[in-house]
Amino acid sequence: SQTRDFTYVEDTARGILLAGTHEAAIGKTLNLGSGYEIPIHELAETVKQVCGVPDAEIIHEIPRPGDVLRLYADSSRAGELVGFEPQVSLAEGLQRLKTWYEGQGTSPEDLLQSETVRNWEA
């Protein structure tokens, strides 16, 4: 099964700020990640729980040629050099995203469509 290392945007932004303000990071390559490989099936289960639809069907697709099966960020160097440590769990990050979407006054589908259009316009 495929895995990914999900990091909440605030954690990533904080990590970038830490790297940019510590001399120990100059000239170094730092990975910023949660340090956990999350199976995609577990991500889907977590989304179901956060969204309150525990009975929703999870559909598994066949991996495409060239798909990355595992993605994991070893952030230990960032922790050692600049004190980076993620604060927001996957479930908490998904809950925050859901709360944000609910506060936008439109459907997630409409928001995603407007983002897609905006991101590709010149």
Tab-separated table of C-alpha atoms in Angstrom:
chain	number	residue	atom	x	y	z
A	1	SER	CA	0.000	0.000	0.000
A	2	GLN	CA	1.110	3.570	-0.607
A	3	THR	CA	2.273	5.776	2.247
A	4	ARG	CA	2.864	9.495	2.594
A	5	ASP	CA	4.307	11.835	5.213
A	6	PHE	CA	1.714	14.569	5.804
A	7	THR	CA	2.716	17.821	7.480
A	8	TYR	CA	0.299	20.587	8.437
A	9	VAL	CA	0.980	23.866	6.629
A	10	GLU	CA	1.602	25.809	9.867
A	11	ASP	CA	4.259	23.271	10.872
A	12	THR	CA	5.916	23.577	7.461
A	13	ALA	CA	5.845	27.383	7.607
A	14	ARG	CA	7.330	27.348	11.112
A	15	GLY	CA	10.058	24.971	9.934
A	16	ILE	CA	10.950	27.271	7.045
A	17	LEU	CA	11.126	30.249	9.417
A	18	LEU	CA	13.327	28.298	11.823
A	19	ALA	CA	15.650	27.275	8.987
A	20	GLY	CA	15.839	30.864	7.767
A	21	THR	CA	16.731	32.276	11.167
A	22	HIS	CA	19.342	29.797	12.432
A	23	GLU	CA	22.955	30.056	11.346
A	24	ALA	CA	23.339	26.313	11.845
A	25	ALA	CA	21.077	25.791	8.813
A	26	ILE	CA	23.159	27.861	6.378
A	27	GLY	CA	24.251	25.678	3.480
A	28	LYS	CA	22.402	22.643	4.817
A	29	THR	CA	19.552	20.666	3.295
A	30	LEU	CA	16.715	20.161	5.753
A	31	ASN	CA	13.661	17.949	5.328
A	32	LEU	CA	10.462	19.116	6.995
A	33	GLY	CA	7.914	16.411	7.634
A	34	SER	CA	5.905	14.722	10.322
A	35	GLY	CA	8.291	11.801	10.597
A	36	TYR	CA	5.423	9.337	10.183
A	37	GLU	CA	4.512	7.264	7.163
A	38	ILE	CA	0.731	7.271	6.910
A	39	PRO	CA	-0.827	4.558	4.740
A	40	ILE	CA	-3.247	6.118	2.253
A	41	HIS	CA	-5.977	3.798	3.541
A	42	GLU	CA	-5.436	5.222	7.051
A	43	LEU	CA	-5.697	8.747	5.610
A	44	ALA	CA	-9.037	7.811	4.037
A	45	GLU	CA	-10.278	6.321	7.322
A	46	THR	CA	-9.239	9.478	9.193
A	47	VAL	CA	-11.018	11.702	6.656
A	48	LYS	CA	-14.177	9.601	7.073
A	49	GLN	CA	-14.058	10.040	10.859
A	50	VAL	CA	-13.303	13.785	10.761
A	51	CYS	CA	-16.108	14.355	8.253
A	52	GLY	CA	-18.584	12.254	10.220
A	53	VAL	CA	-19.158	9.678	7.488
A	54	PRO	CA	-17.704	6.484	8.979
A	55	ASP	CA	-19.662	4.274	6.568
A	56	ALA	CA	-18.391	5.975	3.386
A	57	GLU	CA	-16.850	3.540	0.926
A	58	ILE	CA	-13.115	3.757	0.293
A	59	ILE	CA	-12.273	3.031	-3.328
A	60	HIS	CA	-8.787	1.692	-4.002
A	61	GLU	CA	-7.298	2.480	-7.392
A	62	ILE	CA	-4.544	0.497	-9.076
A	63	PRO	CA	-1.234	2.384	-8.795
A	64	ARG	CA	-0.157	4.093	-12.006
A	65	PRO	CA	3.252	3.434	-13.544
A	66	GLY	CA	5.769	5.717	-11.885
A	67	ASP	CA	3.698	6.265	-8.731
A	68	VAL	CA	5.801	6.655	-5.611
A	69	LEU	CA	4.804	3.914	-3.188
A	70	ARG	CA	6.469	5.336	-0.073
A	71	LEU	CA	7.178	8.936	0.860
A	72	TYR	CA	8.743	9.692	4.221
A	73	ALA	CA	10.615	12.797	5.369
A	74	ASP	CA	13.416	12.295	7.867
A	75	SER	CA	13.309	15.609	9.743
A	76	SER	CA	15.882	14.636	12.356
A	77	ARG	CA	18.496	17.052	10.976
A	78	ALA	CA	15.979	19.927	11.104
A	79	GLY	CA	15.216	18.981	14.691
A	80	GLU	CA	18.879	18.893	15.658
A	81	LEU	CA	19.935	22.088	13.861
A	82	VAL	CA	16.948	24.405	14.285
A	83	GLY	CA	14.633	22.710	16.791
A	84	PHE	CA	11.946	21.775	14.272
A	85	GLU	CA	9.266	19.491	15.626
A	86	PRO	CA	5.799	19.159	14.074
A	87	GLN	CA	2.959	20.121	16.413
A	88	VAL	CA	-0.215	19.268	14.481
A	89	SER	CA	-1.318	15.650	13.986
A	90	LEU	CA	-2.919	14.427	10.787
A	91	ALA	CA	-6.359	14.203	12.423
A	92	GLU	CA	-6.064	17.692	13.937
A	93	GLY	CA	-4.897	19.160	10.624
A	94	LEU	CA	-7.815	17.566	8.801
A	95	GLN	CA	-10.224	18.877	11.448
A	96	ARG	CA	-8.808	22.400	11.033
A	97	LEU	CA	-9.177	22.119	7.255
A	98	LYS	CA	-12.783	20.956	7.627
A	99	THR	CA	-13.531	23.842	10.004
A	100	TRP	CA	-11.981	26.310	7.556
A	101	TYR	CA	-14.050	24.939	4.654
A	102	GLU	CA	-17.229	25.169	6.732
A	103	GLY	CA	-16.505	28.828	7.448
A	104	GLN	CA	-16.217	29.760	3.768
A	105	GLY	CA	-19.967	29.776	3.070
A	106	THR	CA	-19.716	27.547	0.010
A	107	SER	CA	-19.164	23.886	-0.756
A	108	PRO	CA	-15.699	22.323	-0.752
A	109	GLU	CA	-16.309	21.328	-4.382
A	110	ASP	CA	-16.933	24.956	-5.410
A	111	LEU	CA	-13.903	26.155	-3.456
A	112	LEU	CA	-11.653	23.546	-5.046
A	113	GLN	CA	-12.936	24.418	-8.510
A	114	SER	CA	-12.223	28.122	-7.970
A	115	GLU	CA	-8.721	27.283	-6.694
A	116	THR	CA	-8.025	25.123	-9.744
A	117	VAL	CA	-9.062	27.909	-12.089
A	118	ARG	CA	-7.177	30.579	-10.148
A	119	ASN	CA	-4.007	28.496	-9.913
A	120	TRP	CA	-3.835	27.989	-13.673
A	121	GLU	CA	-4.726	31.503	-14.821
A	122	ALA	CA	-1.887	33.754	-15.935
